mmCIF file of C-alpha atoms in Angstrom:
data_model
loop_
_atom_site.group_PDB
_atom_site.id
_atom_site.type_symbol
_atom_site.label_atom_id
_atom_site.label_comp_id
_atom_site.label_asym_id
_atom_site.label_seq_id
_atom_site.Cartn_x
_atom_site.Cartn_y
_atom_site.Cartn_z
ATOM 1 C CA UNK A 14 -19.847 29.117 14.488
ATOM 2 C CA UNK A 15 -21.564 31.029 16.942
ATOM 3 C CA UNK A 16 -20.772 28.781 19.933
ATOM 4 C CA UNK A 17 -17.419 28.684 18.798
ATOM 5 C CA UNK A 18 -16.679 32.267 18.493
ATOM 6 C CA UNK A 19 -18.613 32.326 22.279
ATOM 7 C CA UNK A 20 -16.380 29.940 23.345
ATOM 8 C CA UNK A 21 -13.231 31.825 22.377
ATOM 9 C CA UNK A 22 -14.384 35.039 24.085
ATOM 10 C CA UNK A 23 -14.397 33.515 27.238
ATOM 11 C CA UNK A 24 -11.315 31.966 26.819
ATOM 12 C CA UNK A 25 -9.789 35.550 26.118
ATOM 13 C CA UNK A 26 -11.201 36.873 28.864
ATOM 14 C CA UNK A 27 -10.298 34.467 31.248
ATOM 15 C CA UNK A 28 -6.432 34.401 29.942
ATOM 16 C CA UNK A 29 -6.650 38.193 30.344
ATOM 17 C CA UNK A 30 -7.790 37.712 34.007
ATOM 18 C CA UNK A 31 -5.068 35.336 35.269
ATOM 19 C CA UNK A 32 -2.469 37.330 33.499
ATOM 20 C CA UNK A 33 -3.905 40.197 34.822
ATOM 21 C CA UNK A 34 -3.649 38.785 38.778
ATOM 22 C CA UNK A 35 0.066 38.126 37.853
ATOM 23 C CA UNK A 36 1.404 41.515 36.154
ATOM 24 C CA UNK A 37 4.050 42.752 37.977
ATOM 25 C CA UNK A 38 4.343 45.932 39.761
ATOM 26 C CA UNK A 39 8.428 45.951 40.225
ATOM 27 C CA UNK A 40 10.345 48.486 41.401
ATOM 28 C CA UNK A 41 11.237 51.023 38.021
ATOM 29 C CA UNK A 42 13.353 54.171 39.936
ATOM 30 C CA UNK A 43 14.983 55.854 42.250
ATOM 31 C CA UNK A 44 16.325 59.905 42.865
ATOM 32 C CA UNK A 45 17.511 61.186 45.851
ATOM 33 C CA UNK A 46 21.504 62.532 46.780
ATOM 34 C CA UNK A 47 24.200 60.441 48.771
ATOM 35 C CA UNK A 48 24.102 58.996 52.287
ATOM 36 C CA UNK A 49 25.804 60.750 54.954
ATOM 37 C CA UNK A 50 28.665 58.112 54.430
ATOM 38 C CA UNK A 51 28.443 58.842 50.801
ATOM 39 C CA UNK A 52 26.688 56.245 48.873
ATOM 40 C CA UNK A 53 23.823 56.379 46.003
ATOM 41 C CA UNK A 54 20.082 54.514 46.697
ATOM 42 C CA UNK A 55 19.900 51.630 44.346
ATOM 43 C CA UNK A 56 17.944 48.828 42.731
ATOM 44 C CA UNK A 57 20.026 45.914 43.341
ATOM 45 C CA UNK A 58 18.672 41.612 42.702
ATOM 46 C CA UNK A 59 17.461 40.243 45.616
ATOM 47 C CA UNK A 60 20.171 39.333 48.232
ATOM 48 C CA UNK A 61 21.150 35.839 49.522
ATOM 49 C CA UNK A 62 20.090 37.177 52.914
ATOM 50 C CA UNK A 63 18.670 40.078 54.727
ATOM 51 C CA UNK A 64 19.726 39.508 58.293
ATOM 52 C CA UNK A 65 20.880 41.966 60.624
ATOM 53 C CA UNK A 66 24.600 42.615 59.429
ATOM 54 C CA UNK A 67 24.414 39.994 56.323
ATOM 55 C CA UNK A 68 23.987 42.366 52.971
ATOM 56 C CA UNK A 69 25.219 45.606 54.326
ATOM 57 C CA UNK A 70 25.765 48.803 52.181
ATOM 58 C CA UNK A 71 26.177 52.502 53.089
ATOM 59 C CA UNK A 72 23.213 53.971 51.294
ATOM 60 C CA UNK A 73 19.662 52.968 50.528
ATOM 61 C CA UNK A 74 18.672 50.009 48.640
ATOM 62 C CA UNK A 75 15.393 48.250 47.406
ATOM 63 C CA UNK A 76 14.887 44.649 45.803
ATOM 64 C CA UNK A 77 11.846 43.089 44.795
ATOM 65 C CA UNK A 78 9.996 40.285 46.356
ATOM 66 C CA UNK A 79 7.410 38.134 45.045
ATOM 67 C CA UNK A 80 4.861 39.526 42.680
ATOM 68 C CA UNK A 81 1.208 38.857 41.260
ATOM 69 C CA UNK A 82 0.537 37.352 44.882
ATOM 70 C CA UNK A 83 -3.016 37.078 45.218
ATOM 71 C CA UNK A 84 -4.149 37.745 49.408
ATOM 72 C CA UNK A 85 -6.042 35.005 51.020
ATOM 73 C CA UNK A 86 -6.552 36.917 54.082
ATOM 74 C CA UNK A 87 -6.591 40.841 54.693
ATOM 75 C CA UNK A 88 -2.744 41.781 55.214
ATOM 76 C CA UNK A 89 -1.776 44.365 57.547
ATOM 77 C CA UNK A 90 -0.068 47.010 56.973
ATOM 78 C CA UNK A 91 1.478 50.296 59.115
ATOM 79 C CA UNK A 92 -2.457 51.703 59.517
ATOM 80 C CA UNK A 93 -4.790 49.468 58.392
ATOM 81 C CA UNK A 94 -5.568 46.179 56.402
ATOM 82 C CA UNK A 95 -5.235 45.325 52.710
ATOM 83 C CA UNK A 96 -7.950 43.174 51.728
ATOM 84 C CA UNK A 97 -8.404 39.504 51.175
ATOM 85 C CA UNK A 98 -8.969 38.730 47.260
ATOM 86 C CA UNK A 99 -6.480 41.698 46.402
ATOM 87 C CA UNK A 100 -3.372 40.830 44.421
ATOM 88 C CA UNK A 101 -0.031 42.567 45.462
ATOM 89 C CA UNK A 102 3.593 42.762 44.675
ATOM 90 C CA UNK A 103 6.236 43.101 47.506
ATOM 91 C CA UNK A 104 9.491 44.909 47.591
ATOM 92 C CA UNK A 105 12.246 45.546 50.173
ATOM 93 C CA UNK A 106 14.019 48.853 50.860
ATOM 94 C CA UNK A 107 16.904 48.798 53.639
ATOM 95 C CA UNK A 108 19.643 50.518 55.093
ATOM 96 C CA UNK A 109 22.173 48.321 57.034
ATOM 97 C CA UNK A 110 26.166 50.060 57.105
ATOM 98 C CA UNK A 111 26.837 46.964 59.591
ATOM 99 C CA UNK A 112 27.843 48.463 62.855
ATOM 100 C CA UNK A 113 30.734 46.332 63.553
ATOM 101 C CA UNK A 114 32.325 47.390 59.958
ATOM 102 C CA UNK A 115 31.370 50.503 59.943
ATOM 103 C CA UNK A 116 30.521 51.884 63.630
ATOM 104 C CA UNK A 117 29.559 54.676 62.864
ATOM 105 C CA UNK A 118 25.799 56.133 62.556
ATOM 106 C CA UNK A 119 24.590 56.670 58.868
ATOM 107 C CA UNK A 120 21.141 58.475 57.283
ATOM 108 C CA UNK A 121 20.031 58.794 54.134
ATOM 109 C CA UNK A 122 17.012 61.077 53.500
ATOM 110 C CA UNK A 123 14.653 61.669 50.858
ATOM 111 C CA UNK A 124 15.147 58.974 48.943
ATOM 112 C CA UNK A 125 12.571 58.102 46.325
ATOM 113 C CA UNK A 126 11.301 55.030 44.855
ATOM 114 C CA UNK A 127 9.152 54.913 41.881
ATOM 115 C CA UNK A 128 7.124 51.491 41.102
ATOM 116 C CA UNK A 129 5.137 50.541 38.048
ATOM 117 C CA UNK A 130 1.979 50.287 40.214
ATOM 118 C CA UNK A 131 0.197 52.598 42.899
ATOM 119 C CA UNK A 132 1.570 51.720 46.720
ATOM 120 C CA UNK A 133 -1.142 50.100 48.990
ATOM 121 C CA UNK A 134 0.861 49.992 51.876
ATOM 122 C CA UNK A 135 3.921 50.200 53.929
ATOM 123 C CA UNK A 136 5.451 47.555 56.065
ATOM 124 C CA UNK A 137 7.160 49.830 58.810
ATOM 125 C CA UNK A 138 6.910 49.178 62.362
ATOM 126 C CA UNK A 139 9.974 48.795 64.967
ATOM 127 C CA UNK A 140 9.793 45.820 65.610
ATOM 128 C CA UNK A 141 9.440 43.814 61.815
ATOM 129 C CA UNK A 142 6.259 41.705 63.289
ATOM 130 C CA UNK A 143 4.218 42.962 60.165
ATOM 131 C CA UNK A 144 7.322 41.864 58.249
ATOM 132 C CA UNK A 145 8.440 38.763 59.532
ATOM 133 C CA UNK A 146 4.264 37.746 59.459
ATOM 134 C CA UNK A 147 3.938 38.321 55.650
ATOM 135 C CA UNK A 148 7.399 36.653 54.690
ATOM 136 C CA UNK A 149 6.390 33.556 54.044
ATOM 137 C CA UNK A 150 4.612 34.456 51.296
ATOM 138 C CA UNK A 151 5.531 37.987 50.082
ATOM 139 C CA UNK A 152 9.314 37.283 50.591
ATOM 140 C CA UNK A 153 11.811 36.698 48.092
ATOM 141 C CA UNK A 154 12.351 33.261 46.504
ATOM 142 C CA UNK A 155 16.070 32.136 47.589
ATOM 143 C CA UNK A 156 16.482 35.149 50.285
ATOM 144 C CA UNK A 157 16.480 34.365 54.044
ATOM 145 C CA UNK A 158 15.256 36.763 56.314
ATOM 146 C CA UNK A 159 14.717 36.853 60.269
ATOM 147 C CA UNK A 160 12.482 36.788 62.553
ATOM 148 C CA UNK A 161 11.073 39.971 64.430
ATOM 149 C CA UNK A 162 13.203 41.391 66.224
ATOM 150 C CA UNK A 163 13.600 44.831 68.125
ATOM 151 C CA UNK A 164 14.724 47.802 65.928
ATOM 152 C CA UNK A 165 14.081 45.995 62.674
ATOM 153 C CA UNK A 166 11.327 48.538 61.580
ATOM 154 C CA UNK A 167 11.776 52.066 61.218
ATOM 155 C CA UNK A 168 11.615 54.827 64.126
ATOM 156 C CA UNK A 169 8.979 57.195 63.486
ATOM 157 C CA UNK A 170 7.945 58.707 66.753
ATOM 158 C CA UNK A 171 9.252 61.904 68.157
ATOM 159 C CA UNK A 172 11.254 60.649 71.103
ATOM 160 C CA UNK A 173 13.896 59.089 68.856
ATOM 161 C CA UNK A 174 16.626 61.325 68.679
ATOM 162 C CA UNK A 175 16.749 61.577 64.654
ATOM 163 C CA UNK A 176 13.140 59.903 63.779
ATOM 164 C CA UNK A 177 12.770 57.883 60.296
ATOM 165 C CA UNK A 178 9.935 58.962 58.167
ATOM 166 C CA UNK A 179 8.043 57.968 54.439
ATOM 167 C CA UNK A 180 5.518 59.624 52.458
ATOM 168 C CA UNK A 181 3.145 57.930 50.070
ATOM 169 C CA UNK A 182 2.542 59.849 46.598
ATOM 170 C CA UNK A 183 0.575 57.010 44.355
ATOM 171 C CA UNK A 184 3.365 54.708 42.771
ATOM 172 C CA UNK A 185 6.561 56.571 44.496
ATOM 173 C CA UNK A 186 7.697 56.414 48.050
ATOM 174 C CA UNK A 187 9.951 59.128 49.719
ATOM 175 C CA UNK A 188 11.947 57.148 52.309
ATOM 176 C CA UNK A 189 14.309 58.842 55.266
ATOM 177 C CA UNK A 190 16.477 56.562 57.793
ATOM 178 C CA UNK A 191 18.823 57.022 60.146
ATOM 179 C CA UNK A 192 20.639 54.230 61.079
ATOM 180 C CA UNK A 193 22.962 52.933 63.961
ATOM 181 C CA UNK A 194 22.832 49.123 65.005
ATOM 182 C CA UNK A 195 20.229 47.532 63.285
ATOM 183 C CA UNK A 196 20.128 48.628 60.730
ATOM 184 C CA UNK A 197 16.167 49.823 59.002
ATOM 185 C CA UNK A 198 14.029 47.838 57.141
ATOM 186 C CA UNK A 199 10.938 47.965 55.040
ATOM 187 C CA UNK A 200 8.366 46.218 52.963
ATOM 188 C CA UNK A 201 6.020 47.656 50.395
ATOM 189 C CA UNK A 202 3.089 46.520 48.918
ATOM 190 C CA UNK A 203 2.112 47.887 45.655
ATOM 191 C CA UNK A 204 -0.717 46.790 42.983
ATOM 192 C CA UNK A 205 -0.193 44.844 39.724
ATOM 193 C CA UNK A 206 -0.437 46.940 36.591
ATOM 194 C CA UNK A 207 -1.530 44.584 33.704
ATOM 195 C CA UNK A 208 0.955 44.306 31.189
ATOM 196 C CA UNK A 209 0.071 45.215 26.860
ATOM 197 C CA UNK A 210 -0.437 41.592 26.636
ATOM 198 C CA UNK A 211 -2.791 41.633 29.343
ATOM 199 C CA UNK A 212 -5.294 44.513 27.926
ATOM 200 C CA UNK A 213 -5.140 43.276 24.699
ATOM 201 C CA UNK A 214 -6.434 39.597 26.017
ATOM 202 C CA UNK A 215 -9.434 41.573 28.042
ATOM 203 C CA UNK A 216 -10.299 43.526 24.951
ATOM 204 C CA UNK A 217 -10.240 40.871 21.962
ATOM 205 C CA UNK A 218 -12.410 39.094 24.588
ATOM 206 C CA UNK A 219 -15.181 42.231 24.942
ATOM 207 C CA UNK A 220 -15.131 42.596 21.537
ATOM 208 C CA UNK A 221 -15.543 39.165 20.705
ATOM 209 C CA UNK A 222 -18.460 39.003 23.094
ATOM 210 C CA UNK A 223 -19.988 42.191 22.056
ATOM 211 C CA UNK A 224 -20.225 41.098 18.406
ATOM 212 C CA UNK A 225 -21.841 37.888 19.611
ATOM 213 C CA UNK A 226 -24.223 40.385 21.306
ATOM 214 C CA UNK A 227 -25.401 41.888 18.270
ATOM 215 C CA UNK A 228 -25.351 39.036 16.039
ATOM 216 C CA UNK A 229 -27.825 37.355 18.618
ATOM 217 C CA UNK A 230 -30.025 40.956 18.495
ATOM 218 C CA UNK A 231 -30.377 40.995 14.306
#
């Protein structure tokens, strides 16, 4: 009996730890007013494609990628490196009006996403290397997206004439772009947050091995 109930502790805690490195972490909100060409941010499903030009819209919008993806390698990120054995969810924000629809510029500032887990890191730079590098793997299933190319990041130094800019706050991200042809796009990396399920799994499974503990002590 006492094997048994051993047994079945590990088992719960091992379910709880590969549920655990799969919880999602998915995009839950977002607040901010309308573009200058007068459209809301939004959640929307993950688009058939993300080329330049391919799923436009007038204001902001975010997707999630894949989730519960556990890092084989230290990822980069705008700043630094997220490390290898960390699991991550991925998620797109974007702002593409499509120039030769809609020629002219568009911004939409302050915008702010909210996510179930803390942000690790941002995805950012001009030229969508750090983007196009991690797609294979962070990307949406079913979406196709490019390779790098120039202007596919955001423009965040001074000599642009209207520079982009994010802020980090834990889970929520505070997003300003200013778009003309490309358009401006982004990938965040956030943390899983284990679902009820999930905690309930770990804790049967301490429990269970913490009663074994003190039957073995009497």
């Amino acid at each position: 009996m006492k094997k048994f109930l051993f047994i079945l502790s590990l088992m719960l805690l091992s379910s709880g730890f590969l549920a655990a490195r799969h919880a999602n972490a998915l995009l839950v909100g977002v607040s901010g007013g309308p573009s200058y060409l007068g459209a809301l941010p939004a959640i929307i499903p993950a688009p058939l494609s993300i080329f330049d030009d391919a799923a436009t819209n007038l204001g902001m919008q975010g997707f999630d990628e894949q989730q519960g993806v556990l890092l084989l390698s230290g990822l980069a990120v705008d700043g630094g490196t997220i490390a290898a054995g960390t699991a991550v969810n991925s998620h797109m924000i974007y702002l593409d009006q499509g120039e030769d629809l809609v020629p002219v510029p568009d911004e939409h500032l302050n915008v702010t996403w909210a996510f179930d887990g803390a942000v690790l890191g941002v995805m950012s730079d001009w030229s969508g290397v750090l983007e196009a590098a991690s797609t294979p793997f962070l990307g949406a299933t079913g979406t196709l997206y490019p390779a790098a190319f120039d202007g596919r990041g955001l423009e965040l130094e001074a000599r642009f004439r209207q520079p982009d800019a994010y802020s980090i706050n834990g889970n929520q991200l505070t997003v300003s772009m200013w778009v003309i042809e490309p358009g401006d796009w982004i990938r965040v990396v956030t943390t899983p947050v284990p679902e009820p399920s999930t905690l309930l799994l770990l804790g049967s499974g301490l429990i269970g091995l913490g009663y074994m503990r003190r039957r073995f002590k009497v």
